[in-house]
């Protein structure tokens, strides 16, 4: 073992788990952790394991001076058997390496598989070659446990539900069992029961199995009659089941594992049409990078993000070019939010065979770890690769994922063909009318400044106004796009700048989303806005800042993503002989008969003009350009709100919307 500090004064305390930057250590390189602990007894009939749930990035572990193993990667849990090494008094030493990559490796031949956590325009330092790796993510960011087990353990449970008829589902269960004892016959039991609903019934079975020494694989099929399917929140309930697997030796329970799963069937066809349990689904999604440092993403933060997503009518998230912690996916399962899961590759990497081997190994890990989550519908191998890696590395990754999972759609890469940024990387957001990136747009959006209170937390006031552009750039602000492409005005104060910036993002997102929604299935099949929240105190494309304060653009998403959308197609500036056309988009598989469509104009003094109410029948899963329209003949020059809403015969609000117009 390499030398370590021998004086207690050379060691500093750090409360784990934590990414070391959040623990007060702004550093890239190797950090050594040590911990002493006692074991009060060591039964000879038990196995002892050191379990690490998440360490970023290289890990070397020593117990009582004995080297017990190495691990590479940031998101995978890993375990070492320490039965022969552990004693009554123990000294654990862990070396964690999270280096900066140097030129010429950085930034075009990277070797660390961290995705956006290590290279992106939304992380600390943006993509700047000097500062783009600042505020390192290294550390023991998740729990470390000492686990004591019997000599026979259940090491893996893989659950593959298959819907055979509307009233029957078969659950295929792959169980891996490790036997550290002599070969022996055991009893394996399984039980399936509802996890979050009460209408279902239990189903169970047990059988005798012979377990040889070492690894054993068992294949079990269990039929469930009248299953409750897992749905997105807008189409039904996200029904979940518990599966419990028990290994018994007579009446003695040796091990048990409980996993949660959902019964659902997914399909994406060659035209990018999405189907969930046989129903056509329009994806109203957003890209998400919840945090730069996974140790801080606690249950309270996750719950808050789920509420923000649901309140914004989002039914899908793209976990953008990184792998998050398990609790996030569990929350998506519970809240009925679909997941498009990217692998942690962002832009360009080494072309070596060694890197390809590591990438294949880690992408297989990703699929195995999160396989049982019903919310995950898509695996994606790479974000915005170059053409060489698309045709070489990404092909290997595609085949690797298909070997692990034949039940989900696998996308070889999310390429710029499906990413479009009119109004940000090119002028004029009205180009969205061309339905760019059709039929499935995976990224679109524009930056906006957060609120004044948030900006004051991000930077000292002397850097805020007048803006210290170097500091702003470190916090991801894109100056050229803001002023030259979006034509946002700096104004005479920070307040004016924030207002103009947020108004612009709001208008762009509202126009883009509703334009795409009106083209539902002709040709658009789904959209993912970029992006939802800031992963650190920054200025990005998010509609919710790092402190979870919504920008104005959040409400453009919330309005545009209503499952039933009344949309008004009208220019910003109109003449008195112009018209504003009303569309009705229904993403739900439900008819609404005799609904009331109410629309009116409102002048700057709040006066209601030309109010009309008509009866409409809204068909299931439809989009209709109605024959109803706003007319501006009664309007004198000025600014107006154009309002519309839809109510059921009982007066329940189904949708509401408005546009701001100027009459000339």
XYZ file of C-alpha atoms in Angstrom:
664
model
C 0.000 0.000 0.000
C 1.234 3.480 -0.850
C 2.255 5.762 2.006
C -0.423 7.748 3.816
C -0.173 10.518 6.409
C 1.066 9.054 9.703
C 0.157 11.983 11.918
C -3.393 12.578 13.112
C -2.874 16.288 12.511
C -2.458 15.641 8.782
C -5.983 14.213 8.519
C -9.122 16.345 8.304
C -12.697 15.340 9.089
C -15.279 15.113 6.307
C -18.843 13.989 6.921
C -19.784 11.362 4.338
C -21.436 10.748 1.998
C -20.569 13.902 0.061
C -18.959 15.013 -3.178
C -15.816 16.555 -1.767
C -16.445 19.948 -3.386
C -19.600 20.223 -1.269
C -17.538 19.046 1.684
C -15.321 22.117 1.374
C -12.542 20.663 -0.791
C -12.168 22.333 -4.203
C -9.703 19.870 -5.689
C -9.055 17.547 -8.637
C -6.874 14.509 -8.052
C -6.642 11.775 -5.431
C -8.103 12.053 -1.937
C -7.514 9.423 0.754
C -10.196 8.584 3.321
C -9.723 6.445 6.411
C -12.135 5.111 9.016
C -11.644 2.838 12.026
C -14.478 0.629 13.221
C -15.065 -2.296 15.566
C -16.760 -5.612 14.948
C -18.105 -7.003 18.189
C -18.387 -10.562 16.957
C -17.511 -12.536 13.833
C -19.701 -15.617 13.455
C -18.036 -18.285 11.334
C -21.264 -19.067 9.459
C -21.600 -15.527 8.019
C -20.201 -13.609 5.050
C -19.011 -10.008 5.424
C -19.246 -7.431 2.630
C -18.110 -3.845 2.140
C -20.721 -2.128 0.006
C -20.138 1.194 -1.768
C -23.295 2.700 -3.279
C -21.530 5.439 -5.237
C -17.963 6.748 -5.539
C -16.693 9.192 -8.168
C -14.461 8.087 -9.954
C -11.483 5.725 -9.383
C -11.607 3.742 -6.148
C -8.956 1.597 -4.439
C -9.909 -0.018 -1.141
C -7.669 -1.358 1.650
C -8.881 -3.097 4.787
C -6.409 -3.689 7.614
C -3.551 -3.005 5.224
C -4.791 -5.574 2.685
C -5.681 -4.378 -0.796
C -9.178 -5.668 -1.556
C -10.066 -4.124 -4.904
C -10.439 -1.411 -7.515
C -13.451 0.184 -9.188
C -13.837 2.675 -12.015
C -16.953 4.778 -12.675
C -19.130 7.222 -10.773
C -22.682 5.838 -10.749
C -22.406 2.098 -10.074
C -22.688 0.488 -6.638
C -19.987 -2.125 -5.971
C -19.195 -4.631 -3.244
C -16.177 -6.516 -1.895
C -16.244 -9.745 0.113
C -14.070 -9.118 3.191
C -14.909 -12.238 5.196
C -11.290 -13.398 5.429
C -9.867 -9.955 6.174
C -12.217 -8.360 8.669
C -11.243 -8.442 12.348
C -12.588 -7.195 15.688
C -10.755 -3.869 15.231
C -10.524 -2.615 11.674
C -8.924 0.163 9.649
C -10.529 1.011 6.317
C -8.649 3.162 3.806
C -10.167 4.313 0.522
C -8.281 6.164 -2.216
C -10.598 8.115 -4.500
C -9.257 9.592 -7.719
C -11.143 12.223 -9.687
C -8.581 13.990 -11.870
C -8.808 16.721 -14.446
C -8.060 15.527 -17.945
C -5.177 17.329 -19.614
C -4.562 18.295 -23.220
C -4.485 16.639 -25.749
C -6.982 14.300 -24.055
C -9.204 17.216 -23.070
C -11.642 18.065 -24.540
C -11.855 15.907 -27.684
C -10.364 12.587 -26.518
C -11.783 12.237 -23.028
C -11.349 9.011 -21.049
C -13.552 9.649 -17.982
C -17.146 8.452 -18.411
C -18.946 11.257 -16.581
C -20.977 12.866 -19.365
C -22.221 16.361 -18.520
C -20.731 16.178 -15.030
C -17.310 16.600 -16.603
C -17.869 18.460 -19.897
C -20.870 20.575 -20.813
C -22.065 24.128 -21.365
C -24.282 23.943 -18.231
C -21.616 22.898 -15.696
C -19.166 25.131 -13.775
C -16.922 26.900 -16.271
C -19.129 25.921 -19.204
C -17.104 24.293 -22.011
C -14.168 26.632 -21.487
C -10.900 24.730 -22.025
C -9.303 26.319 -18.951
C -12.206 26.235 -16.479
C -14.590 23.631 -17.942
C -13.555 21.013 -15.373
C -13.668 23.256 -12.294
C -15.594 22.338 -9.121
C -14.768 18.628 -9.356
C -17.459 16.006 -8.695
C -15.137 13.488 -7.012
C -15.930 11.847 -3.713
C -17.738 9.126 -1.799
C -21.139 10.528 -2.666
C -23.352 7.683 -1.471
C -23.467 5.326 1.504
C -20.776 2.862 2.555
C -22.125 -0.153 4.454
C -20.797 -3.246 6.148
C -23.282 -5.996 5.303
C -23.402 -9.324 7.128
C -25.175 -12.188 5.346
C -25.685 -15.916 5.534
C -23.675 -18.252 3.334
C -26.445 -18.217 0.717
C -27.511 -14.848 -0.704
C -29.737 -13.503 -3.455
C -27.402 -11.321 -5.507
C -29.701 -10.178 -8.322
C -33.387 -10.110 -9.271
C -34.361 -9.097 -12.816
C -38.076 -8.632 -13.527
C -39.518 -8.667 -17.068
C -43.323 -8.301 -17.192
C -45.048 -9.244 -20.431
C -48.663 -8.400 -21.239
C -50.231 -11.337 -23.077
C -53.887 -10.321 -22.979
C -55.625 -7.346 -21.415
C -56.533 -9.585 -18.496
C -53.287 -11.577 -18.181
C -49.653 -10.664 -17.614
C -46.720 -12.978 -17.159
C -43.837 -11.878 -14.983
C -40.494 -13.410 -15.941
C -38.129 -13.413 -12.974
C -34.395 -14.041 -13.284
C -32.847 -14.736 -9.885
C -29.125 -15.059 -9.202
C -28.168 -16.856 -5.979
C -24.652 -17.213 -4.582
C -23.847 -20.206 -2.406
C -20.707 -19.997 -0.256
C -21.600 -23.235 1.502
C -21.823 -26.856 0.420
C -24.242 -27.839 -2.385
C -27.711 -28.228 -0.962
C -31.422 -28.318 -1.796
C -33.341 -25.207 -0.725
C -36.805 -23.708 -1.063
C -37.300 -20.572 -3.128
C -40.492 -18.572 -2.646
C -41.850 -15.629 -4.565
C -44.743 -13.341 -3.761
C -46.189 -10.554 -5.904
C -48.577 -8.030 -4.401
C -49.739 -4.443 -5.058
C -47.377 -1.735 -3.822
C -49.394 1.474 -4.242
C -52.968 0.362 -4.936
C -55.434 -1.883 -3.124
C -57.538 -3.540 -5.818
C -55.108 -6.297 -6.774
C -54.582 -9.730 -5.239
C -51.442 -11.526 -4.167
C -49.918 -14.266 -6.273
C -47.210 -16.592 -5.039
C -45.419 -19.873 -5.550
C -42.636 -21.893 -4.012
C -40.426 -24.682 -5.268
C -37.437 -26.758 -4.289
C -34.170 -25.888 -6.000
C -30.712 -27.402 -5.860
C -27.961 -24.836 -5.270
C -24.448 -25.825 -6.247
C -21.497 -24.014 -4.738
C -20.928 -20.637 -6.410
C -23.374 -18.767 -8.641
C -26.788 -20.211 -9.459
C -29.339 -18.785 -11.888
C -33.032 -19.579 -11.567
C -35.778 -18.683 -14.040
C -39.311 -18.298 -12.710
C -42.564 -17.340 -14.446
C -45.578 -16.078 -12.522
C -48.951 -15.300 -14.111
C -50.962 -12.328 -12.840
C -54.644 -12.226 -13.703
C -56.377 -8.886 -14.211
C -53.162 -6.890 -13.795
C -53.147 -3.164 -13.120
C -50.888 -1.484 -15.673
C -48.310 1.225 -15.077
C -49.332 4.469 -16.821
C -48.047 7.983 -17.059
C -49.909 10.290 -14.695
C -51.957 11.874 -17.520
C -53.248 8.551 -18.887
C -53.926 6.639 -15.688
C -52.295 5.568 -12.453
C -48.639 4.535 -12.137
C -49.552 1.197 -10.579
C -46.641 -0.639 -8.978
C -46.118 -4.125 -7.565
C -43.762 -5.600 -4.984
C -41.926 -8.815 -5.772
C -40.419 -10.619 -2.783
C -37.978 -13.486 -3.278
C -37.114 -15.676 -0.272
C -34.575 -18.490 0.123
C -35.379 -20.940 2.926
C -33.682 -23.963 4.407
C -36.686 -25.600 6.005
C -38.186 -22.937 8.280
C -34.957 -20.928 8.368
C -34.988 -17.871 6.085
C -31.489 -17.404 4.679
C -32.092 -14.333 2.532
C -34.906 -12.245 1.080
C -35.041 -9.435 -1.457
C -37.917 -7.125 -2.288
C -38.030 -5.290 -5.627
C -40.652 -2.944 -7.016
C -41.805 -3.086 -10.624
C -44.621 -2.096 -12.958
C -46.484 -3.964 -15.647
C -46.379 -2.054 -18.892
C -45.560 -2.512 -22.548
C -43.628 0.040 -24.585
C -43.052 0.459 -28.282
C -41.461 3.112 -30.480
C -41.857 2.473 -34.197
C -39.654 3.530 -37.112
C -41.539 6.823 -37.400
C -40.840 7.692 -33.745
C -44.441 7.063 -32.696
C -44.578 6.138 -29.009
C -47.019 3.569 -27.586
C -47.664 2.752 -23.940
C -49.771 -0.343 -23.241
C -51.007 -0.141 -26.822
C -52.106 3.508 -26.654
C -50.528 6.147 -28.878
C -48.665 8.626 -26.688
C -47.516 12.169 -27.427
C -44.396 12.891 -25.372
C -44.391 16.245 -23.572
C -40.883 16.109 -22.189
C -37.994 18.087 -20.795
C -34.260 17.484 -20.411
C -33.100 17.277 -16.821
C -29.746 17.509 -15.013
C -30.961 17.957 -11.428
C -27.554 18.602 -9.857
C -23.848 18.641 -10.539
C -23.159 16.805 -7.258
C -25.271 13.713 -6.625
C -24.660 13.642 -2.856
C -26.903 16.679 -2.384
C -29.823 15.245 -4.363
C -31.759 14.118 -1.307
C -35.372 12.859 -1.053
C -36.695 16.365 -0.340
C -35.066 17.808 -3.487
C -36.304 14.883 -5.571
C -39.853 15.234 -4.240
C -39.811 18.960 -4.994
C -38.600 18.334 -8.553
C -41.364 15.782 -9.113
C -43.944 18.340 -8.008
C -42.494 20.982 -10.317
C -42.546 18.515 -13.220
C -46.107 17.373 -12.583
C -47.345 20.942 -12.086
C -45.773 21.827 -15.453
C -47.745 18.984 -17.124
C -44.536 17.164 -18.091
C -45.055 13.457 -18.758
C -41.459 12.533 -19.662
C -37.900 13.495 -18.775
C -34.694 12.929 -20.651
C -31.916 12.323 -18.105
C -29.420 14.306 -20.114
C -26.031 12.657 -20.745
C -25.519 11.331 -17.215
C -26.802 8.636 -14.884
C -28.580 9.801 -11.742
C -29.108 8.154 -8.368
C -31.599 5.315 -7.909
C -34.017 7.378 -5.798
C -34.699 9.678 -8.760
C -35.906 6.790 -10.930
C -38.021 5.437 -8.076
C -39.710 8.839 -7.849
C -40.403 8.793 -11.602
C -41.939 5.317 -11.162
C -44.211 6.631 -8.412
C -45.201 9.823 -10.232
C -45.902 8.306 -13.633
C -43.153 10.166 -15.490
C -41.474 8.447 -18.421
C -37.668 8.402 -18.564
C -35.429 8.631 -21.601
C -32.109 7.553 -20.091
C -28.885 8.736 -21.695
C -25.593 7.015 -21.008
C -22.923 9.291 -19.513
C -21.215 10.225 -22.781
C -21.217 13.869 -23.894
C -19.524 14.910 -27.156
C -16.136 13.327 -27.945
C -13.998 10.582 -26.409
C -10.885 8.495 -26.912
C -10.955 6.178 -29.913
C -8.863 3.525 -28.170
C -9.927 -0.085 -27.674
C -9.339 0.318 -23.946
C -11.884 3.138 -23.718
C -14.405 1.188 -25.809
C -14.104 -1.773 -23.426
C -14.714 0.443 -20.394
C -17.678 2.168 -22.035
C -19.272 -1.175 -22.964
C -18.804 -2.447 -19.412
C -20.300 0.664 -17.833
C -23.303 0.911 -20.158
C -24.107 -2.713 -19.332
C -23.868 -1.784 -15.650
C -26.348 1.049 -16.204
C -28.931 -1.252 -17.790
C -28.549 -3.957 -15.123
C -28.778 -1.513 -12.211
C -31.925 0.290 -13.359
C -33.619 -2.474 -15.359
C -36.558 -2.970 -12.972
C -37.736 0.660 -13.126
C -40.930 0.788 -15.227
C -40.564 4.514 -15.880
C -37.492 3.947 -18.086
C -38.637 3.440 -21.675
C -35.531 4.394 -23.674
C -31.797 3.768 -23.374
C -29.626 6.159 -25.387
C -25.923 5.437 -25.893
C -24.369 8.876 -26.514
C -25.255 12.559 -26.761
C -24.005 14.466 -29.808
C -21.110 12.212 -30.848
C -18.963 12.903 -33.886
C -19.593 10.798 -36.984
C -16.635 8.492 -36.295
C -17.836 7.531 -32.825
C -21.422 7.231 -34.015
C -20.307 4.576 -36.493
C -17.785 2.811 -34.240
C -18.033 3.217 -30.454
C -21.786 3.815 -30.389
C -22.438 0.723 -32.495
C -20.651 -1.357 -29.875
C -22.687 0.306 -27.131
C -25.957 -0.318 -28.979
C -25.216 -4.038 -29.234
C -24.139 -4.149 -25.577
C -27.450 -2.674 -24.398
C -29.511 -4.995 -26.608
C -27.700 -7.960 -25.043
C -28.937 -6.813 -21.624
C -32.436 -5.573 -22.486
C -34.694 -6.633 -25.331
C -37.804 -5.008 -23.832
C -37.022 -1.313 -24.366
C -36.214 0.961 -27.270
C -32.478 1.604 -27.670
C -31.314 4.741 -29.484
C -27.744 4.640 -30.760
C -27.283 8.374 -30.105
C -29.124 11.642 -29.676
C -27.665 13.606 -32.575
C -27.969 17.236 -33.629
C -30.432 16.110 -36.294
C -33.014 16.095 -33.494
C -31.726 19.194 -31.660
C -32.771 22.610 -32.908
C -32.234 26.113 -31.506
C -33.796 28.809 -33.698
C -33.877 32.048 -31.771
C -30.697 31.102 -29.928
C -27.972 29.657 -32.149
C -29.602 31.234 -35.176
C -31.910 34.204 -35.544
C -35.715 34.197 -35.415
C -37.582 31.685 -33.269
C -40.490 31.856 -35.717
C -38.500 29.288 -37.729
C -40.106 26.720 -35.445
C -43.061 27.032 -37.831
C -41.014 24.846 -40.203
C -41.325 22.035 -37.646
C -37.580 21.619 -37.376
C -36.078 18.352 -36.046
C -39.217 16.463 -37.017
C -40.716 14.055 -36.223
C -39.196 13.961 -32.724
C -37.437 17.006 -31.305
C -35.100 16.064 -28.476
C -33.752 19.542 -27.636
C -34.929 23.123 -28.139
C -34.891 26.263 -26.037
C -33.102 29.464 -25.060
C -31.279 30.804 -22.043
C -32.889 33.134 -19.527
C -31.552 34.926 -16.478
C -32.866 33.710 -13.126
C -34.656 36.059 -10.750
C -32.799 38.929 -9.067
C -32.709 37.120 -5.701
C -31.049 34.115 -7.306
C -28.533 36.216 -9.226
C -27.452 37.807 -5.970
C -26.736 34.323 -4.587
C -24.765 33.375 -7.701
C -22.377 36.331 -7.876
C -21.282 39.329 -5.781
C -23.293 42.447 -6.592
C -20.213 44.197 -7.985
C -20.054 41.494 -10.694
C -23.764 41.690 -11.451
C -24.088 45.322 -12.518
C -22.489 46.450 -14.632
C -21.983 42.830 -15.680
C -18.551 41.296 -15.268
C -18.815 39.261 -18.454
C -15.935 36.953 -17.550
C -17.686 35.938 -14.328
C -21.002 35.617 -16.136
C -19.408 33.324 -18.742
C -18.028 31.089 -15.979
C -21.632 30.723 -14.825
C -22.604 29.581 -18.363
C -24.082 32.846 -19.689
C -23.827 33.060 -23.491
C -23.327 36.711 -24.381
C -23.232 36.541 -28.181
C -26.407 34.479 -28.458
C -28.206 36.716 -25.960
C -27.523 39.982 -27.750
C -26.791 39.073 -31.388
C -29.205 36.195 -31.988
C -32.014 36.699 -29.485
C -31.698 40.522 -29.647
C -32.360 40.764 -25.907
C -31.726 44.282 -24.592
C -29.321 44.897 -21.719
C -31.475 47.779 -20.514
C -30.599 50.400 -17.921
C -30.700 48.100 -14.891
C -30.336 44.477 -13.881
C -34.090 44.347 -13.295
C -34.761 45.378 -16.899
C -32.251 42.835 -18.189
C -33.836 40.002 -16.183
C -37.312 40.989 -17.342
C -36.356 41.149 -21.032
C -34.430 37.873 -20.821
C -37.251 35.946 -19.158
C -39.877 37.422 -21.462
C -37.867 36.293 -24.468
C -37.488 32.718 -23.224
C -41.209 32.650 -22.406
C -42.207 33.769 -25.896
C -39.820 31.392 -27.644
C -40.908 28.362 -25.632
C -44.594 29.157 -25.912
C -44.357 29.595 -29.668
C -42.242 26.467 -30.173
C -44.265 24.175 -27.904
C -47.675 25.151 -29.224
C -46.459 25.029 -32.839
C -45.222 21.493 -32.261
C -48.392 20.487 -30.375
C -50.591 21.690 -33.231
C -48.601 19.377 -35.533
C -49.246 16.331 -33.378
C -48.692 13.102 -35.380
C -48.467 15.237 -38.511
C -45.521 14.933 -38.343
C -44.538 15.561 -34.665
C -44.617 12.595 -32.271
C -43.030 14.201 -29.214
C -40.759 16.935 -27.870
C -38.185 17.426 -25.114
C -37.607 21.052 -24.104
C -34.040 21.914 -23.022
C -33.857 22.171 -20.044
C -35.773 21.990 -16.768
C -33.538 22.966 -13.807
C -30.047 24.337 -13.254
C -27.588 21.792 -11.891
C -25.542 24.485 -10.091
C -25.877 28.265 -9.470
C -25.807 29.367 -13.104
C -27.472 31.088 -16.070
C -28.695 28.508 -18.587
C -31.589 27.260 -20.708
C -33.446 26.122 -17.582
C -36.968 27.217 -16.720
C -36.318 26.619 -12.999
C -33.132 27.909 -11.376
C -30.766 26.003 -9.072
C -32.677 27.199 -5.992
C -35.887 25.838 -7.602
C -37.392 29.248 -8.320
C -39.356 29.166 -11.596
C -38.562 31.602 -14.370
C -41.345 32.969 -16.539
C -40.542 30.290 -19.131
C -41.744 27.632 -16.691
C -45.286 28.904 -17.207
C -44.893 28.685 -20.985
C -44.094 24.995 -20.520
C -46.958 24.545 -18.061
C -49.440 26.132 -20.472
C -48.145 24.499 -23.636
C -47.996 21.049 -22.022
C -51.623 20.947 -20.834
C -52.933 17.474 -21.794
C -55.906 19.244 -23.349
C -54.624 22.413 -24.979
C -56.631 25.260 -26.408
C -54.089 27.042 -28.582
C -54.403 30.394 -30.311
C -52.580 30.829 -33.607
C -52.123 34.563 -33.990
C -49.344 36.996 -34.858
C -47.783 39.296 -32.260
C -48.923 42.308 -34.278
C -52.262 42.256 -36.105
C -54.446 44.540 -38.152
C -58.142 45.025 -37.587
C -59.003 42.701 -40.477
C -56.752 39.855 -39.210
C -57.968 36.759 -37.382
C -56.627 34.522 -34.637
C -57.428 30.846 -35.183
C -58.297 28.499 -32.312
C -56.925 24.944 -32.165
C -57.844 22.178 -29.725
C -55.308 19.452 -28.989
C -56.334 16.470 -26.864
C -53.573 14.064 -25.760
C -55.940 12.036 -23.586
C -57.671 8.880 -24.769
C -61.035 10.226 -23.732
C -63.854 12.023 -25.545
C -65.307 15.251 -24.153
C -68.810 15.909 -25.447
C -70.709 19.177 -25.167
C -67.743 21.091 -23.798
C -67.837 24.884 -23.793
C -65.230 26.843 -25.727
C -65.174 30.421 -24.441
C -62.996 33.112 -25.997
C -62.712 36.874 -25.658
C -60.447 39.890 -25.954
C -59.282 42.007 -23.048
C -57.957 45.539 -23.409
C -55.270 47.231 -21.312
C -57.903 48.460 -18.833
C -59.212 44.938 -18.231
C -62.399 45.397 -20.259
C -63.801 42.237 -21.871
C -64.562 42.550 -25.606
C -66.357 40.329 -28.100
C -66.872 37.339 -25.741
C -68.207 34.218 -27.436
C -69.217 30.794 -26.148
C -69.762 27.755 -28.358
C -70.280 24.037 -27.779
C -67.549 21.691 -29.020
C -67.087 17.930 -29.034
C -63.478 16.948 -28.411
C -62.439 13.563 -29.745
C -59.992 11.257 -28.044
C -56.285 11.719 -28.906
C -56.946 14.389 -31.509
C -55.878 17.740 -32.892
C -58.383 20.061 -34.553
C -58.054 23.435 -36.203
C -61.480 24.791 -35.354
C -63.604 27.092 -37.457
C -63.678 29.572 -34.595
C -61.469 32.638 -34.627
C -60.777 35.937 -32.917
C -61.642 39.045 -34.882
C -60.125 42.442 -34.172
C -62.621 44.672 -36.003
C -63.929 46.030 -32.701
C -60.424 46.945 -31.521
C -58.838 50.349 -31.567
C -55.030 50.402 -31.812
C -53.380 49.119 -28.649
C -52.340 46.016 -26.747
C -54.775 43.207 -25.965
C -54.945 39.823 -24.308
C -56.501 37.111 -26.447
C -58.096 34.602 -24.045
C -59.612 31.148 -24.487
C -60.732 28.363 -22.188
C -62.550 25.044 -22.345
C -64.945 23.764 -19.675
C -66.894 20.537 -19.238
C -70.721 20.707 -19.066
C -70.269 20.577 -15.271
C -68.029 23.650 -15.348
C -64.692 21.864 -14.774
C -61.817 23.714 -16.443
C -60.053 21.553 -19.044
C -57.724 24.138 -20.553
C -57.003 27.836 -20.646
C -54.592 29.977 -22.605
C -53.882 33.508 -23.712
C -51.710 35.426 -26.148
C -50.568 39.042 -26.117
C -51.170 40.976 -29.341
C -50.823 44.532 -30.543
C -53.513 45.846 -32.855
C -52.467 48.409 -35.434
